[in-house]
Coordinates of N, CA and C in Angstrom, one line a residue:
A1 N 15.5 48.7 31.5 CA 15.5 48.1 30.2 C 15.4 49.1 29.1
L2 N 15.9 48.8 28.0 CA 15.9 49.7 26.9 C 14.4 50.0 26.5
G3 N 14.1 51.3 26.4 CA 12.7 51.7 26.0 C 11.7 51.7 27.2
D4 N 12.2 51.5 28.4 CA 11.3 51.6 29.6 C 11.3 53.0 30.1
Y5 N 10.4 53.8 29.4 CA 10.4 55.3 29.7 C 9.8 55.6 31.1
A6 N 8.9 54.8 31.6 CA 8.4 55.0 32.9 C 9.6 54.8 34.0
K7 N 10.4 53.8 33.8 CA 11.5 53.6 34.6 C 12.5 54.8 34.5
A8 N 12.8 55.2 33.3 CA 13.7 56.3 33.0 C 13.2 57.6 33.7
R9 N 11.9 57.8 33.6 CA 11.3 59.0 34.3 C 11.5 58.9 35.8
D10 N 11.3 57.7 36.4 CA 11.5 57.6 37.8 C 12.9 57.8 38.3
V11 N 13.8 57.2 37.5 CA 15.3 57.4 37.8 C 15.7 58.8 37.7
L12 N 15.2 59.5 36.6 CA 15.6 60.9 36.4 C 15.0 61.8 37.4
E13 N 13.8 61.5 37.9 CA 13.1 62.3 39.0 C 14.0 62.2 40.2
R14 N 14.5 61.0 40.5 CA 15.4 60.8 41.7 C 16.7 61.6 41.5
A15 N 17.3 61.4 40.3 CA 18.5 62.1 40.0 C 18.3 63.7 40.1
L16 N 17.2 64.2 39.6 CA 16.9 65.6 39.7 C 16.9 66.0 41.2
A17 N 16.3 65.3 42.0 CA 16.2 65.7 43.5 C 17.6 65.7 44.1
I18 N 18.4 64.7 43.7 CA 19.8 64.6 44.2 C 20.6 65.8 43.7
K19 N 20.6 66.1 42.4 CA 21.3 67.2 41.9 C 20.9 68.5 42.4
E20 N 19.6 68.7 42.6 CA 19.1 70.0 43.2 C 19.6 70.2 44.6
R21 N 19.7 69.1 45.4 CA 20.2 69.2 46.8 C 21.7 69.5 46.7
A22 N 22.4 68.8 45.8 CA 23.9 68.9 45.8 C 24.4 70.2 45.2
Y23 N 23.7 70.7 44.1 CA 24.2 71.8 43.4 C 23.4 73.0 43.4
G24 N 22.1 72.9 43.8 CA 21.2 74.0 43.8 C 20.3 73.9 42.5
R25 N 19.2 74.6 42.5 CA 18.1 74.4 41.5 C 18.6 75.0 40.1
D26 N 19.6 75.9 40.1 CA 19.9 76.6 38.9 C 21.3 76.1 38.3
H27 N 21.7 75.0 38.6 CA 23.0 74.5 38.1 C 22.8 73.8 36.7
P28 N 23.8 74.0 35.8 CA 23.7 73.4 34.5 C 23.5 71.9 34.5
G29 N 24.0 71.2 35.5 CA 23.8 69.8 35.7 C 22.3 69.5 35.9
V30 N 21.7 70.3 36.6 CA 20.2 70.2 36.8 C 19.5 70.4 35.5
A31 N 20.0 71.3 34.7 CA 19.3 71.6 33.4 C 19.5 70.3 32.5
T32 N 20.6 69.7 32.5 CA 20.8 68.5 31.7 C 19.8 67.4 32.1
T33 N 19.6 67.2 33.4 CA 18.7 66.2 33.9 C 17.3 66.6 33.6
L34 N 16.9 67.9 33.7 CA 15.6 68.4 33.3 C 15.3 68.1 31.8
T35 N 16.3 68.3 31.0 CA 16.1 68.1 29.5 C 15.9 66.6 29.3
N36 N 16.6 65.7 29.9 CA 16.5 64.3 29.8 C 15.1 63.8 30.4
L37 N 14.8 64.4 31.5 CA 13.5 64.1 32.1 C 12.3 64.5 31.2
G38 N 12.5 65.7 30.6 CA 11.4 66.1 29.7 C 11.3 65.2 28.5
L39 N 12.4 64.7 28.0 CA 12.3 63.7 26.9 C 11.6 62.4 27.4
A40 N 11.9 62.0 28.6 CA 11.2 60.8 29.1 C 9.7 61.0 29.2
Y41 N 9.3 62.2 29.7 CA 7.9 62.5 29.7 C 7.3 62.5 28.3
G42 N 8.0 63.1 27.3 CA 7.6 63.1 26.0 C 7.4 61.7 25.4
N43 N 8.3 60.8 25.7 CA 8.2 59.4 25.3 C 7.0 58.7 25.9
L44 N 6.6 59.2 27.1 CA 5.4 58.7 27.7 C 4.1 59.4 27.3
G45 N 4.2 60.4 26.4 CA 3.1 61.1 25.8 C 2.6 62.3 26.7
D46 N 3.3 62.6 27.7 CA 3.0 63.8 28.5 C 3.7 65.0 28.0
Y47 N 3.2 65.6 27.0 CA 3.9 66.7 26.3 C 3.9 68.0 27.1
A48 N 2.8 68.2 27.9 CA 2.8 69.4 28.8 C 3.9 69.3 29.8
K49 N 4.1 68.1 30.4 CA 5.2 68.0 31.4 C 6.5 68.1 30.7
M50 N 6.6 67.6 29.5 CA 7.9 67.7 28.7 C 8.2 69.2 28.5
R51 N 7.2 69.9 28.1 CA 7.4 71.4 27.9 C 7.8 72.1 29.1
D52 N 7.2 71.7 30.3 CA 7.5 72.4 31.5 C 9.0 72.1 31.9
M53 N 9.4 70.9 31.7 CA 10.8 70.5 32.1 C 11.8 71.3 31.2
Q54 N 11.5 71.3 29.9 CA 12.4 72.0 28.9 C 12.4 73.5 29.1
E55 N 11.3 74.1 29.5 CA 11.3 75.5 29.7 C 12.2 75.9 30.9
R56 N 12.1 75.0 32.0 CA 13.0 75.3 33.1 C 14.4 75.1 32.8
A57 N 14.7 74.0 32.0 CA 16.1 73.7 31.6 C 16.6 74.9 30.7
L58 N 15.8 75.4 29.8 CA 16.2 76.5 28.9 C 16.6 77.7 29.7
A59 N 15.8 78.1 30.7 CA 16.2 79.2 31.5 C 17.5 79.1 32.2
I60 N 17.8 77.9 32.7 CA 19.1 77.6 33.4 C 20.2 77.7 32.4
N61 N 20.0 77.0 31.2 CA 21.1 76.9 30.2 C 21.4 78.3 29.7
E62 N 20.4 79.1 29.4 CA 20.6 80.5 28.9 C 21.4 81.3 29.9
R63 N 21.1 81.2 31.1 CA 21.8 81.9 32.2 C 23.3 81.4 32.2
A64 N 23.4 80.1 32.1 CA 24.8 79.6 32.3 C 25.7 79.7 31.1
Y65 N 25.1 79.6 29.9 CA 25.9 79.5 28.7 C 25.7 80.7 27.7
G66 N 24.6 81.4 27.9 CA 24.2 82.4 26.9 C 23.2 81.8 25.9
R67 N 22.6 82.7 25.1 CA 21.5 82.3 24.3 C 21.9 81.5 23.0
D68 N 23.2 81.5 22.7 CA 23.6 80.9 21.4 C 24.5 79.7 21.6
H69 N 24.5 79.0 22.7 CA 25.3 77.9 23.0 C 24.6 76.6 22.5
V70 N 25.4 75.6 22.1 CA 24.8 74.3 21.7 C 24.0 73.6 22.8
N71 N 24.4 73.8 24.0 CA 23.6 73.2 25.1 C 22.2 73.8 25.1
V72 N 22.1 75.1 24.8 CA 20.8 75.8 24.7 C 20.0 75.2 23.5
A73 N 20.8 74.9 22.4 CA 20.1 74.4 21.2 C 19.4 73.1 21.4
F74 N 20.1 72.2 22.1 CA 19.5 70.9 22.4 C 18.1 71.1 23.2
T75 N 18.1 71.9 24.2 CA 16.9 72.2 24.9 C 15.9 72.9 24.1
L76 N 16.3 73.9 23.3 CA 15.4 74.5 22.4 C 14.7 73.6 21.4
G77 N 15.5 72.6 20.9 CA 14.9 71.6 20.0 C 13.9 70.8 20.7
S78 N 14.2 70.3 21.8 CA 13.2 69.5 22.6 C 12.0 70.3 22.9
L79 N 12.2 71.6 23.3 CA 11.0 72.4 23.6 C 10.1 72.6 22.4
G80 N 10.8 72.9 21.2 CA 10.0 73.0 20.0 C 9.2 71.8 19.7
L81 N 9.8 70.6 19.9 CA 9.1 69.4 19.6 C 7.9 69.2 20.5
A82 N 8.1 69.6 21.8 CA 7.0 69.5 22.8 C 5.8 70.4 22.3
Y83 N 6.1 71.7 21.9 CA 5.1 72.6 21.5 C 4.4 72.0 20.2
G84 N 5.1 71.4 19.4 CA 4.5 70.8 18.2 C 3.5 69.7 18.6
E85 N 3.9 68.9 19.5 CA 3.0 67.8 20.0 C 1.8 68.4 20.7
L86 N 1.9 69.6 21.3 CA 0.8 70.2 22.0 C -0.1 71.0 21.0
G87 N 0.3 71.0 19.7 CA -0.5 71.7 18.7 C -0.2 73.1 18.5
D88 N 0.9 73.6 19.0 CA 1.3 75.0 18.8 C 2.5 75.1 17.7
A89 N 2.1 75.0 16.4 CA 3.1 75.0 15.4 C 3.9 76.3 15.3
A90 N 3.3 77.4 15.7 CA 4.0 78.7 15.7 C 5.2 78.7 16.7
K91 N 4.9 78.2 17.9 CA 6.0 78.1 18.9 C 7.0 77.1 18.5
K92 N 6.5 76.0 17.9 CA 7.5 75.0 17.4 C 8.4 75.6 16.4
R93 N 7.9 76.4 15.4 CA 8.7 77.0 14.4 C 9.7 78.0 15.1
E94 N 9.2 78.8 16.0 CA 10.0 79.8 16.7 C 11.3 79.1 17.4
Y95 N 11.0 78.0 18.1 CA 12.1 77.4 18.9 C 13.0 76.6 17.9
I96 N 12.4 76.0 16.9 CA 13.3 75.2 16.0 C 14.1 76.1 15.1
T97 N 13.6 77.2 14.8 CA 14.4 78.2 14.0 C 15.6 78.6 14.7
R98 N 15.5 78.9 16.0 CA 16.7 79.2 16.9 C 17.6 78.0 16.9
T99 N 17.1 76.8 17.1 CA 17.9 75.6 17.2 C 18.7 75.4 15.9
V100 N 18.1 75.5 14.8 CA 18.8 75.4 13.5 C 20.0 76.4 13.4
Q101 N 19.6 77.7 13.7 CA 20.6 78.7 13.6 C 21.9 78.5 14.5
I102 N 21.6 78.0 15.8 CA 22.7 77.7 16.7 C 23.6 76.6 16.2
F103 N 22.9 75.5 15.7 CA 23.7 74.4 15.2 C 24.5 74.7 14.0
E104 N 23.9 75.5 13.1 CA 24.6 75.9 11.8 C 25.7 76.8 12.2
D105 N 25.5 77.7 13.1 CA 26.6 78.6 13.5 C 27.7 77.9 14.2
S106 N 27.4 76.9 15.0 CA 28.4 76.2 15.8 C 29.1 75.1 15.0
Y107 N 28.4 74.4 14.2 CA 28.9 73.2 13.6 C 28.9 73.2 12.1
G108 N 28.2 74.2 11.5 CA 28.1 74.3 10.0 C 26.8 73.7 9.5
P109 N 26.4 74.1 8.4 CA 25.1 73.7 7.8 C 25.0 72.2 7.5
G110 N 26.2 71.5 7.3 CA 26.1 70.1 6.9 C 26.1 69.2 8.1
H111 N 26.2 69.7 9.3 CA 26.2 68.8 10.5 C 24.8 68.1 10.7
S112 N 24.9 66.9 11.2 CA 23.7 66.1 11.3 C 22.6 66.8 12.2
H113 N 23.0 67.5 13.3 CA 22.0 68.1 14.1 C 21.3 69.2 13.3
A114 N 22.1 70.0 12.6 CA 21.5 71.1 11.8 C 20.5 70.5 10.7
A115 N 21.0 69.5 10.1 CA 20.1 68.9 9.1 C 18.8 68.3 9.6
Y116 N 19.0 67.6 10.8 CA 17.8 67.0 11.4 C 16.8 68.2 11.8
Y117 N 17.2 69.2 12.4 CA 16.3 70.3 12.8 C 15.8 71.1 11.7
R118 N 16.5 71.1 10.5 CA 16.0 71.8 9.3 C 14.7 71.0 8.9
R119 N 14.8 69.6 8.9 CA 13.6 68.8 8.6 C 12.5 69.1 9.5
V120 N 12.8 69.2 10.8 CA 11.8 69.5 11.8 C 11.2 70.9 11.5
L121 N 12.0 71.8 11.1 CA 11.5 73.2 10.8 C 10.6 73.1 9.6
D122 N 11.0 72.3 8.6 CA 10.1 72.1 7.4 C 8.7 71.6 7.8
D123 N 8.7 70.6 8.8 CA 7.5 70.1 9.3 C 6.7 71.1 10.0
A124 N 7.3 72.0 10.8 CA 6.6 73.1 11.5 C 6.0 74.0 10.5
R125 N 6.7 74.4 9.4 CA 6.1 75.2 8.4 C 4.9 74.6 7.7
A126 N 5.0 73.3 7.4 CA 3.9 72.6 6.8 C 2.7 72.5 7.8
D127 N 3.0 72.4 9.1 CA 1.9 72.3 10.0 C 1.1 73.7 10.1
L128 N 1.9 74.8 9.9 CA 1.2 76.1 9.9 C 0.4 76.3 8.6
E129 N 0.9 75.7 7.5 CA 0.2 75.9 6.2 C -1.0 74.9 6.1
F130 N -0.9 73.7 6.8 CA -1.9 72.7 6.7 C -2.3 72.3 8.1
P131 N -3.0 73.2 8.9 CA -3.3 72.8 10.3 C -4.2 71.6 10.5
L132 N -5.0 71.3 9.5 CA -5.8 70.1 9.6 C -4.9 68.8 9.5
H133 N -3.9 68.9 8.6 CA -3.0 67.8 8.6 C -2.2 67.6 9.9
A134 N -1.8 68.7 10.5 CA -1.1 68.7 11.8 C -2.0 68.0 12.8
A135 N -3.2 68.4 12.9 CA -4.1 67.8 13.9 C -4.3 66.3 13.7
A136 N -4.4 65.9 12.4 CA -4.5 64.5 12.1 C -3.3 63.7 12.5
K137 N -2.1 64.3 12.3 CA -0.8 63.7 12.6 C -0.8 63.4 14.1
R138 N -1.4 64.3 14.9 CA -1.4 64.1 16.4 C -2.6 63.3 16.9
G139 N -3.6 63.1 16.0 CA -4.8 62.4 16.4 C -5.7 63.3 17.3
D140 N -5.6 64.6 17.1 CA -6.3 65.5 18.0 C -7.7 65.7 17.5
I141 N -8.6 64.9 18.0 CA -10.0 64.9 17.6 C -10.7 66.3 17.8
D142 N -10.4 67.0 18.9 CA -11.0 68.3 19.1 C -10.5 69.3 18.1
A143 N -9.3 69.3 17.8 CA -8.7 70.2 16.8 C -9.3 69.9 15.4
I144 N -9.4 68.7 15.1 CA -9.9 68.3 13.8 C -11.4 68.8 13.7
T145 N -12.2 68.5 14.7 CA -13.6 68.9 14.7 C -13.7 70.4 14.6
R146 N -12.9 71.2 15.4 CA -12.9 72.6 15.3 C -12.5 73.2 13.9
L147 N -11.5 72.6 13.3 CA -11.0 73.0 12.0 C -12.1 72.7 10.9
L148 N -12.7 71.6 11.0 CA -13.7 71.2 10.1 C -14.9 72.1 10.2
D149 N -15.3 72.4 11.5 CA -16.4 73.3 11.7 C -16.1 74.7 11.2
D150 N -14.8 75.1 11.2 CA -14.4 76.4 10.7 C -14.3 76.5 9.2
G151 N -14.5 75.3 8.6 CA -14.5 75.3 7.1 C -13.2 74.8 6.5
A152 N -12.4 74.1 7.2 CA -11.1 73.6 6.7 C -11.5 72.6 5.6
E153 N -10.7 72.6 4.5 CA -10.9 71.7 3.4 C -10.4 70.3 3.7
I154 N -11.3 69.4 3.9 CA -10.9 68.0 4.4 C -10.0 67.3 3.5
D155 N -10.1 67.5 2.2 CA -9.3 66.7 1.2 C -8.1 67.5 0.6
R156 N -7.8 68.6 1.2 CA -6.7 69.4 0.7 C -5.4 68.7 0.8
A157 N -4.7 68.5 -0.3 CA -3.5 67.8 -0.3 C -2.3 68.7 -0.2
N158 N -1.2 68.2 0.4 CA 0.0 69.0 0.4 C 0.8 68.9 -0.9
E159 N 2.0 69.4 -1.0 CA 2.7 69.4 -2.2 C 3.1 68.0 -2.6
G160 N 3.1 67.0 -1.7 CA 3.4 65.6 -1.9 C 2.2 64.8 -2.3
G161 N 1.0 65.5 -2.3 CA -0.3 64.8 -2.6 C -0.9 64.1 -1.4
M162 N -0.4 64.3 -0.2 CA -0.9 63.6 1.0 C -2.0 64.5 1.6
T163 N -3.1 63.8 2.1 CA -4.3 64.4 2.6 C -4.3 64.2 4.1
T164 N -5.3 64.8 4.7 CA -5.6 64.7 6.1 C -5.8 63.2 6.5
L165 N -6.6 62.5 5.7 CA -6.9 61.1 6.0 C -5.6 60.3 6.0
F166 N -4.7 60.6 5.0 CA -3.5 59.9 4.9 C -2.7 60.0 6.2
F167 N -2.6 61.3 6.8 CA -1.8 61.5 8.0 C -2.4 60.8 9.2
A168 N -3.7 60.8 9.3 CA -4.4 60.1 10.4 C -4.1 58.6 10.3
C169 N -4.2 58.1 9.2 CA -4.0 56.6 9.0 C -2.5 56.3 9.2
M170 N -1.6 57.1 8.6 CA -0.2 56.8 8.7 C 0.3 56.8 10.2
N171 N -0.3 57.6 11.0 CA 0.1 57.7 12.4 C -0.8 56.8 13.3
G172 N -1.6 56.0 12.7 CA -2.4 55.0 13.5 C -3.5 55.6 14.4
H173 N -4.0 56.8 14.0 CA -5.1 57.4 14.7 C -6.4 57.0 14.1
V174 N -6.9 55.9 14.6 CA -8.2 55.3 14.1 C -9.4 56.2 14.3
D175 N -9.5 56.8 15.5 CA -10.6 57.7 15.8 C -10.6 58.9 14.9
A176 N -9.4 59.4 14.6 CA -9.3 60.6 13.7 C -9.7 60.2 12.3
A177 N -9.2 59.1 11.9 CA -9.6 58.6 10.5 C -11.1 58.4 10.4
R178 N -11.7 57.8 11.4 CA -13.2 57.6 11.4 C -13.9 59.0 11.3
L179 N -13.4 59.9 12.1 CA -14.0 61.2 12.1 C -13.9 61.9 10.7
L180 N -12.8 61.7 10.1 CA -12.6 62.3 8.7 C -13.5 61.6 7.7
L181 N -13.6 60.3 7.8 CA -14.5 59.5 6.9 C -15.9 59.9 7.2
D182 N -16.3 60.0 8.4 CA -17.7 60.4 8.8 C -18.0 61.8 8.2
N183 N -17.0 62.6 7.9 CA -17.2 63.9 7.4 C -16.8 64.0 5.9
S184 N -16.9 62.8 5.2 CA -16.8 62.6 3.8 C -15.4 62.8 3.2
A185 N -14.4 62.5 4.0 CA -13.1 62.5 3.4 C -13.0 61.5 2.3
E186 N -12.3 61.9 1.2 CA -12.1 61.0 0.0 C -11.2 59.8 0.4
V187 N -11.5 58.6 0.0 CA -10.6 57.5 0.2 C -10.0 57.2 -1.1
D188 N -8.8 57.6 -1.2 CA -8.1 57.6 -2.6 C -6.7 57.1 -2.5

């Protein structure tokens, strides 16, 4: 059924085993399945597994197509998103920067894939500038606590006027919002 990511994961795991037996572990068809399987894991919230699938797919795609092929860009983009969800904004920026460059070189700067990943790149840059905001977007209680303990400014607003509390609430992270309020975040 549409949106049944657990079922998608299970089907893709079976497809992966079949493709590996039929074509070998390093075939581009295996990479496509790994990329899709990684996305299924991401939709299930298992970003470490998503990252692992994308890294393996990236190695296969780069060997098969070279570093600057659009098939590589799709995997790079997914890998960048996984790193972002895992709290590594620098890796996210690194992979998304490559993704944007490949799509712009291949399709032009006005293409929808290039435009989408430019927005993702802007988000990665913002996450690096405002790490407390990034942690709140993810609902990462440990990172929020660590950043606050290290002196992060709880009510620092971005250029749009949005604060850490806004991002926690916008993304439905009730525990993160409570933590911020317990640490005197402004309700404004």
